[in-house]
Coordinates of C-alpha atoms and ligand atoms in Angstrom, one line a residue:
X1027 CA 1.3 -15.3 21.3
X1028 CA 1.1 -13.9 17.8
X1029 CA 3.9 -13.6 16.4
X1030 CA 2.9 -17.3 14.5
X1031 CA 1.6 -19.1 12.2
X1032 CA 0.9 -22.4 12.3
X1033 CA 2.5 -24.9 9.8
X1034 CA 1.1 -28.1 7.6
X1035 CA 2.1 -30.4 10.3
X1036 CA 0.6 -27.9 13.1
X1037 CA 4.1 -26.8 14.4
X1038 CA 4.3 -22.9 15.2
X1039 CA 6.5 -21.1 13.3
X1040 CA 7.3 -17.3 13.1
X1041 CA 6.8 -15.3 10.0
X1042 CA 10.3 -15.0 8.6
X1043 CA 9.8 -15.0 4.5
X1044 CA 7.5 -12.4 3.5
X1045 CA 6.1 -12.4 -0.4
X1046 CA 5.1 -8.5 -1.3
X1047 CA 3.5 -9.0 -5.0
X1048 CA 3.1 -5.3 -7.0
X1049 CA 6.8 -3.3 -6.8
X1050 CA 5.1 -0.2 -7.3
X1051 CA 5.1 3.0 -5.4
X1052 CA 3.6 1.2 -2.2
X1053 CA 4.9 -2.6 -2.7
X1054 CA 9.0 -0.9 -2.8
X1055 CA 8.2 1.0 0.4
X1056 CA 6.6 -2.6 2.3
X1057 CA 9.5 -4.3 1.3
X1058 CA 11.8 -1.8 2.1
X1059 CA 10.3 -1.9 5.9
X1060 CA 10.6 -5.6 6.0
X1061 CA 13.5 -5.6 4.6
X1062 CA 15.2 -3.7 7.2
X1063 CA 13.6 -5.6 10.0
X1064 CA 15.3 -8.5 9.7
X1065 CA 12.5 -10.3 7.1
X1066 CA 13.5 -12.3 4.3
X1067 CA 11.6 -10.7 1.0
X1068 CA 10.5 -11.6 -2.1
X1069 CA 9.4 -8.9 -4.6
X1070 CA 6.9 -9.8 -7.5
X1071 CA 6.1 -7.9 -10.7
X1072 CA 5.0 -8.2 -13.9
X1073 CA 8.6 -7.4 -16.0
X1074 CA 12.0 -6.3 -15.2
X1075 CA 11.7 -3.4 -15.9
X1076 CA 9.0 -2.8 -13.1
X1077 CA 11.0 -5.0 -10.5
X1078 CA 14.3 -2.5 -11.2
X1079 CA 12.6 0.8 -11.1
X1080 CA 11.2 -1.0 -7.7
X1081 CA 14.7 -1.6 -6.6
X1082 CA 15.9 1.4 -7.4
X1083 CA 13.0 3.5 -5.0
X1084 CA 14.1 0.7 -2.5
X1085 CA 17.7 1.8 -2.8
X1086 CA 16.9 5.8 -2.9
X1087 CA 14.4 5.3 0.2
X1088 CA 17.3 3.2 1.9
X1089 CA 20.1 5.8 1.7
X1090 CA 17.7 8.5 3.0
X1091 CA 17.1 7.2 6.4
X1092 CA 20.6 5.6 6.6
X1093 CA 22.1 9.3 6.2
X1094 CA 19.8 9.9 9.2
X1095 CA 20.5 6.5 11.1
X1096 CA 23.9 6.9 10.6
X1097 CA 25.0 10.2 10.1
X1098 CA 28.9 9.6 11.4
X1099 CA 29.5 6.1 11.2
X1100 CA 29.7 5.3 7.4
X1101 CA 31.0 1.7 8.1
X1102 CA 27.6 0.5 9.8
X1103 CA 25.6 2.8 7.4
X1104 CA 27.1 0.4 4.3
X1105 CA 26.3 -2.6 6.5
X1106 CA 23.3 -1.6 7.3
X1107 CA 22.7 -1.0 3.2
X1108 CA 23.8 -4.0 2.4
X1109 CA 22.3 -5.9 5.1
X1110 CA 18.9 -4.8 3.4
X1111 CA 19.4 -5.5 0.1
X1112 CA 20.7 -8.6 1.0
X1113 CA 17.7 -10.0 1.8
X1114 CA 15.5 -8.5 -0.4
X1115 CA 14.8 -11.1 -4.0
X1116 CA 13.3 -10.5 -7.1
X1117 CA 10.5 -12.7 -9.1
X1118 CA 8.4 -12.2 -12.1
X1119 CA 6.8 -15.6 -11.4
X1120 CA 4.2 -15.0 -8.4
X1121 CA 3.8 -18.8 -8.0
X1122 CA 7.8 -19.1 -8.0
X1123 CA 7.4 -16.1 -5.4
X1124 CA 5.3 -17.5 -2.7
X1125 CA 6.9 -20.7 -2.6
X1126 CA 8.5 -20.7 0.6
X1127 CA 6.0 -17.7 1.6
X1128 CA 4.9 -17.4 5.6
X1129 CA 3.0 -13.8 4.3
X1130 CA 1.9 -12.5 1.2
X1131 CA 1.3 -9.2 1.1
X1132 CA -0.6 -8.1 -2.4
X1133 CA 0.0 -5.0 -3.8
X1134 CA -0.7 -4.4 -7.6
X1135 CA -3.3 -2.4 -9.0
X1136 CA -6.8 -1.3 -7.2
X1137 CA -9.0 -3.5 -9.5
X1138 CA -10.7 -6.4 -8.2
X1139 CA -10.7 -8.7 -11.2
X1140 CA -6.6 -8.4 -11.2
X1141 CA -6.7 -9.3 -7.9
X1142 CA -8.9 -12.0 -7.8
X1143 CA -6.7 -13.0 -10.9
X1144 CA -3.4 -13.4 -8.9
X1145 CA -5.0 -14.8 -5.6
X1146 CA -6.4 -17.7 -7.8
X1147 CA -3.3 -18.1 -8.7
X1148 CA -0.6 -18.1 -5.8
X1149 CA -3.4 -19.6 -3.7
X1150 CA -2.2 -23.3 -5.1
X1151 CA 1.0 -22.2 -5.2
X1152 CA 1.7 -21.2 -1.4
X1153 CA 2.2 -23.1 1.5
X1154 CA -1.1 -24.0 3.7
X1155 CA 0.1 -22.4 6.5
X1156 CA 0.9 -18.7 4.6
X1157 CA -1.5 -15.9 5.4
X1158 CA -2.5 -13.8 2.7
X1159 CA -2.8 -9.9 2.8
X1160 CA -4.7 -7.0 0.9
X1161 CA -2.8 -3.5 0.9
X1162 CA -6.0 -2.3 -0.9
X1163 CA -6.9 1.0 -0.2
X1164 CA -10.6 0.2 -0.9
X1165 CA -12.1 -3.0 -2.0
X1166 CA -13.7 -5.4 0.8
X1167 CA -11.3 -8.4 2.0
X1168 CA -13.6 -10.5 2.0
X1169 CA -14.3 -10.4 -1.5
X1170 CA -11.2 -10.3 -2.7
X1171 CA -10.5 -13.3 -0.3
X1172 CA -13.4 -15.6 -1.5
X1173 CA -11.1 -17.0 -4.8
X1174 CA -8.9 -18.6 -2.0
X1175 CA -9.3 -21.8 -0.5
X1176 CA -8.3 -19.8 2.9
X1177 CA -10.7 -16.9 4.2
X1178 CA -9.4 -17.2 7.5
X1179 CA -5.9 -17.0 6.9
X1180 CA -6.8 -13.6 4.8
X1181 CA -6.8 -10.2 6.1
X1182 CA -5.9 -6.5 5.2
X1183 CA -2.7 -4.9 6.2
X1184 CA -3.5 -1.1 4.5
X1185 CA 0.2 0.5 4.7
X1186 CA 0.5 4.3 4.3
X1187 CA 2.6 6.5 1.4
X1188 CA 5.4 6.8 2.2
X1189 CA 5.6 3.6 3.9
X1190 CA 9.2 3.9 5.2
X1191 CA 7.9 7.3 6.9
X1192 CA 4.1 6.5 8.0
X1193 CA 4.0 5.0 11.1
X1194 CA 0.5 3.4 11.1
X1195 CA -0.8 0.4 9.7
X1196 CA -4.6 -0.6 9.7
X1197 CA -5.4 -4.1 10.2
X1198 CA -8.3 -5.4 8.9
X1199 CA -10.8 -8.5 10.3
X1200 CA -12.9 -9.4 8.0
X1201 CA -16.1 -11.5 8.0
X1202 CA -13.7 -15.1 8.1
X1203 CA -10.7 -13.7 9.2
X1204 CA -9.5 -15.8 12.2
X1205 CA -8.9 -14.1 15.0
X1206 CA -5.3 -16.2 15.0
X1207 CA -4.7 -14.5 11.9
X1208 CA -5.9 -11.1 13.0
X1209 CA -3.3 -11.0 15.8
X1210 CA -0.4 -12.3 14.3
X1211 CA -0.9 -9.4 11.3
X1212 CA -1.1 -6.8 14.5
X1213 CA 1.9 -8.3 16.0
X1214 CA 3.8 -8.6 12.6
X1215 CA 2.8 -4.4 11.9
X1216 CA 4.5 -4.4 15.6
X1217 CA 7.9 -5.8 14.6
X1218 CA 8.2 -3.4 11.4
X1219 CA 7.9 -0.8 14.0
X1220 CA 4.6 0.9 13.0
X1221 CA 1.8 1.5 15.3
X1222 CA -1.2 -0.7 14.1
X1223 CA -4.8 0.3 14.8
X1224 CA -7.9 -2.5 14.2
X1225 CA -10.4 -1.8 11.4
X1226 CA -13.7 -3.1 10.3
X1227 CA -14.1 -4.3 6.4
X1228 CA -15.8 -1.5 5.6
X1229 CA -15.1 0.7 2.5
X1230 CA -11.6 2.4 3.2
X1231 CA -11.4 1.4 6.7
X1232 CA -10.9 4.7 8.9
X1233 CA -8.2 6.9 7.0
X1234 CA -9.2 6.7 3.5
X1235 CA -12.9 6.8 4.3
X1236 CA -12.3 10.1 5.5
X1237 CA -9.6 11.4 3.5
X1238 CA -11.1 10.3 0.1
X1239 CA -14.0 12.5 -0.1
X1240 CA -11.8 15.0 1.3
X1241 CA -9.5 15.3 -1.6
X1242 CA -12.5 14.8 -4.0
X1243 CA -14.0 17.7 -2.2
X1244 CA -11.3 19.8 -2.9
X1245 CA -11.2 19.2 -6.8
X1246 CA -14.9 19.8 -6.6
X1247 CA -13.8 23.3 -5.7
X1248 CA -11.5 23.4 -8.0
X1249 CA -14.5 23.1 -10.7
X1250 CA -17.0 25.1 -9.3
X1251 CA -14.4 27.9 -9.7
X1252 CA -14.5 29.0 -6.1
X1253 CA -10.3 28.8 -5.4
X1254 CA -7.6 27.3 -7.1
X1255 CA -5.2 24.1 -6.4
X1256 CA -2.2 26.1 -4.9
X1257 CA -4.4 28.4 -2.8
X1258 CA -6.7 25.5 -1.5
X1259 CA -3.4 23.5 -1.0
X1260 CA -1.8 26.3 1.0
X1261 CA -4.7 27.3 2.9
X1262 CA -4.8 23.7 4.4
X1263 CA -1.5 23.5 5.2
X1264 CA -0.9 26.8 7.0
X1265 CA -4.7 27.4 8.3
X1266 CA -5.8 23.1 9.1
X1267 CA -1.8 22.1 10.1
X1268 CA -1.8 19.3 7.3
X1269 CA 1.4 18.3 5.8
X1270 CA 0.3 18.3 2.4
X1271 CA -2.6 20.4 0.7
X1272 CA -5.2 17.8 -1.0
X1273 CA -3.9 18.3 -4.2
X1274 CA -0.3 17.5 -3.5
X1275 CA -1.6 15.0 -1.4
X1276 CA -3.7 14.1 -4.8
X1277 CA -0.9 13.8 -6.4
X1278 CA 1.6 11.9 -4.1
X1279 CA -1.2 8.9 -3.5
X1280 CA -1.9 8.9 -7.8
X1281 CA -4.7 10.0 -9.3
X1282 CA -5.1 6.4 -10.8
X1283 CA -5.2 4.9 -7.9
X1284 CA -7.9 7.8 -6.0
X1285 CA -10.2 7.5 -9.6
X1286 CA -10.0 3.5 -8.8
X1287 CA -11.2 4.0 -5.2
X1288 CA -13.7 6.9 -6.4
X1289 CA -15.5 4.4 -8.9
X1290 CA -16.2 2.0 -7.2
X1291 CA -17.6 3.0 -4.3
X1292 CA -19.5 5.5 -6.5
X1293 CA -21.0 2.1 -8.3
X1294 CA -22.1 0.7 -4.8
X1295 CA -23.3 3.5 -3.4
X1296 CA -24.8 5.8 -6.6
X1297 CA -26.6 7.9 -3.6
X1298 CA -24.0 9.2 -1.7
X1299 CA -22.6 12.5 -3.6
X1300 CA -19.6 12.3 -1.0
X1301 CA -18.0 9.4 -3.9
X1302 CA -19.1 11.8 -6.9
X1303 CA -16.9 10.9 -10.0
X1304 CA -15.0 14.0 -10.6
X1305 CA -14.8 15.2 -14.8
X1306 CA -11.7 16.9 -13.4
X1307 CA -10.3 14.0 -12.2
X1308 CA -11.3 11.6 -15.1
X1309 CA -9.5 14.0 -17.7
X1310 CA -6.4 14.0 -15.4
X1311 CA -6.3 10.1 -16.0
X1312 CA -7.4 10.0 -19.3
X1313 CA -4.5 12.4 -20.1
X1314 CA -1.8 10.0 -18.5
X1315 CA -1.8 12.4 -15.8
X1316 CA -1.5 10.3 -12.4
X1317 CA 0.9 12.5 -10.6
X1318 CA 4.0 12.4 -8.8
X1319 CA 4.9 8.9 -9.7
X1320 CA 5.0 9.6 -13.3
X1321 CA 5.6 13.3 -13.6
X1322 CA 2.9 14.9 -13.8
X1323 CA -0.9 15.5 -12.1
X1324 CA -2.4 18.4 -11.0
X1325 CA 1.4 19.9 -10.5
X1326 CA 4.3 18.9 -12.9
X1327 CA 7.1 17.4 -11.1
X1328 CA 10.9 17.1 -12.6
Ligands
CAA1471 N1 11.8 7.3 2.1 C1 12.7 7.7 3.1 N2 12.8 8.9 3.6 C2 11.9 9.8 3.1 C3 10.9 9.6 2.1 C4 10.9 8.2 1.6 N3 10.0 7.8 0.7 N4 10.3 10.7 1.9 C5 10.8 11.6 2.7 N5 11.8 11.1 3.4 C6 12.6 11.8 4.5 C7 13.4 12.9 3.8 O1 14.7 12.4 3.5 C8 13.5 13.9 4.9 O2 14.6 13.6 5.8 P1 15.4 14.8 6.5 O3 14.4 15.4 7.5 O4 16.5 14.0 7.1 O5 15.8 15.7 5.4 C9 12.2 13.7 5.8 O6 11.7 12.5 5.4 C10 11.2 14.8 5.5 O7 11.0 14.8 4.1 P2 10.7 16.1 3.2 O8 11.5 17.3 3.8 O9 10.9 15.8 1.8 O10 9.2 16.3 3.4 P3 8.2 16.6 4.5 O11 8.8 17.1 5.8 O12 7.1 17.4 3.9 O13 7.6 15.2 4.9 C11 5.9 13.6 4.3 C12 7.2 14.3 3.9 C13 6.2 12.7 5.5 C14 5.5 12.8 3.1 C15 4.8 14.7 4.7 O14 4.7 15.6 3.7 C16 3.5 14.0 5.0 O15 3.3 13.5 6.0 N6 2.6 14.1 4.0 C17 1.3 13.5 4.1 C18 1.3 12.0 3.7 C19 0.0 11.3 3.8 O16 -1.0 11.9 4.3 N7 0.1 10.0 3.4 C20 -1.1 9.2 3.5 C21 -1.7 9.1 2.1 S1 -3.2 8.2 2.0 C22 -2.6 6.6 1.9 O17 -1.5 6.3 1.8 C23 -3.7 5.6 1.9 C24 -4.3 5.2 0.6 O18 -4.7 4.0 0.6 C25 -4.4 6.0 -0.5
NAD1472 P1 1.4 1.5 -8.4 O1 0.6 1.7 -9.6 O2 2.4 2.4 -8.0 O3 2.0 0.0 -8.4 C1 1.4 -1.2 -8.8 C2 2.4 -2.2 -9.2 O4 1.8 -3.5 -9.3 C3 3.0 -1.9 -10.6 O5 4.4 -2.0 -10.4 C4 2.5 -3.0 -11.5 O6 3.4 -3.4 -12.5 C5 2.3 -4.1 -10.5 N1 1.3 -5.1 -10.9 C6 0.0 -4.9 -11.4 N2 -0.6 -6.1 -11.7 C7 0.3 -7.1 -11.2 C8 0.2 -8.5 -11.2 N3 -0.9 -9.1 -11.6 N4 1.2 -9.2 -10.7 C9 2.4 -8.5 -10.3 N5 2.5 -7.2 -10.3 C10 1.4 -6.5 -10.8 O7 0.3 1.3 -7.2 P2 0.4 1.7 -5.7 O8 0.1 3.1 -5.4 O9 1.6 1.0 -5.2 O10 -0.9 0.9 -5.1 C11 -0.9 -0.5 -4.9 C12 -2.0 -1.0 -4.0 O11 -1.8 -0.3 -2.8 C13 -3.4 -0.6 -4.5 O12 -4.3 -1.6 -4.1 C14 -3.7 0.7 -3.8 O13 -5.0 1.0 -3.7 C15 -3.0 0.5 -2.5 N6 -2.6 1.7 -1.7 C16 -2.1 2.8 -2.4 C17 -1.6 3.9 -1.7 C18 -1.1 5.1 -2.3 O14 -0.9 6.1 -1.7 N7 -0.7 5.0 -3.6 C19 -1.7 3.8 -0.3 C20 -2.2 2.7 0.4 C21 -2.6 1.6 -0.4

């Protein structure tokens, strides 16, 4: 049943073209997914420059788990390629970009007054019957939905880096998200192949409420002078199982993005020392320093 939306004239429609605004290190890997199943995508950024860098992690991402799709059959590996790209478009005008839009899915920066910004915007500018998504990592959907004329046709789809690789997807109800919309952004998670779980709106929803104050706890070890990074990052891979120590974890999610989620919360809840600002952190950023996406964070990468 919800695998639809419904349309101006209240026909039913499935979600075919899909709008991902923000090219960046999450947006490339959303439209990548869509991309390859079978959705129609439009990619929005601020200059070319942005919108080629984000076609060129499509491409690198694309050729990584074709070499594994199709390891002997190079004819339907190029199809498959090309297939992909085919349907993936690129804007620099977000109003232009959700023109024909069944689902937005917003992606840019984790501030709120950008993101209110662009909603404003694209929320004349998109049909009445497109649903509109947060990938934030942080802030409440409902207030980044109240600029819209369409609460209930807004909800949070939070993605995981790398999204090609991550299998879940956390789908978020907020206060006047239908429950129409609700299941047709479960079912829509379904069709990109990822497992989707239901969340509250409440701040970073289940993995980044627990994994946030995890990696800040570690760099508050770091400055108390009780380990280093690489020990603390190998002792929780080989002695806790994870994949990645916190600080190459750090470092892979951008320490932009974790001094963004950090902040705020800190301003909204001052009590709670578990959202702490970090000086370690702060200097990291201040530096330029906001990890693997542009070389460098707590490890320098080539
Ligand atoms: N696209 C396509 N394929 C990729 C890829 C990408 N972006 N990254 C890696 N791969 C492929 C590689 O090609 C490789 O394929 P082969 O096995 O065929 O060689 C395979 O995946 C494994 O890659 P690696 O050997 O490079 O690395 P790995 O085995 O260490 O796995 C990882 C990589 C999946 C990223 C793993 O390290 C991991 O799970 N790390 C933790 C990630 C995590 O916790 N993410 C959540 C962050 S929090 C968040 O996202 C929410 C937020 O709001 C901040
Ligand atoms: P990023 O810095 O890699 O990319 C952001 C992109 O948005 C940039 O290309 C930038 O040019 C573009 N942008 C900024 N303002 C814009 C605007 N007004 N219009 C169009 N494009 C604009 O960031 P990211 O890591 O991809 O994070 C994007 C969002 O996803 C954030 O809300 C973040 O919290 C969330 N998120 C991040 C991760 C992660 O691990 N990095 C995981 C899940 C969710």
């Amino acid at each position: 049943t919800a695998k639809y939306c419904t349309t101006n004239d209240g026909k039913e429609k499935n979600i075919s073209n899909v709008t991902v605004i923000g090219g960046g290190l999450m947006g490339a890997g959303i439209v990548q997914v869509a991309a390859q199943n079978d959705f129609d995508v439009v990619i929005v950024d601020k200059e070319d420059e942005y919108l080629q860098k984000c076609m060129v992690m499509v491409r690198k991402s694309i050729d990584r788990i074709t070499k594994k799709k199709f390891p002997d059959e190079p004819k339907l590996a190029s199809k498959f390629v090309n297939d992909t790209l085919n349907r993936i478009k690129t804007e620099k005008e977000p109003s232009v970009g959700v023109a024909n839009a069944d689902l937005v899915i917003e992606a840019i920066t984790e501030n709120l007054d950008a993101k209110w910004k662009l909603f404003e915007v694209i929320d004349k500018a998109a049909p009445k019957h497109c649903i509109f998504t947060s990938n934030t990592s942080s802030l409440p959907i409902f207030e980044i939905s109240k600029v819209t004329s369409r609460p209930d046709k807004f909800g949070g789809l939070h993605f995981f880096n790398p999204v090609p690789l991550m299998k879940l997807v956390e789908v978020v109800k907020a206060e006047n998200t239908s429950q129409e919309t609700f299941d047709t952004l479960f079912q829509f998670s379904k069709d990109l192949g990822k497992i989707p779980v239901a969340c509250k709106d409440t701040p970073g929803f289940i993995v980044n409420r627990l994994l946030v104050p995890y990696m800040m706890e570690a760099i508050r070890f770091v400055e108390r002078g009780h380990a280093n990074a690489r020990d603390i990052d190998t002792a929780m891979k080989l002695g806790a199982g994870y994949p990645m120590g916190p600080f190459e974890l750090a470092d892979y999610v951008g320490l932009d993005t974790i001094k963004f989620i950090v902040d705020g919360w800190h301003k909204n809840n001052p009590d709670n020392p578990l959202f702490n600002p970090s000086e370690m952190l702060n200097r990291c950023v201040e530096m330029g320093k906001f990890g693997k996406k542009n070389g460098e964070g707590f490890y320098k990468y080539t």
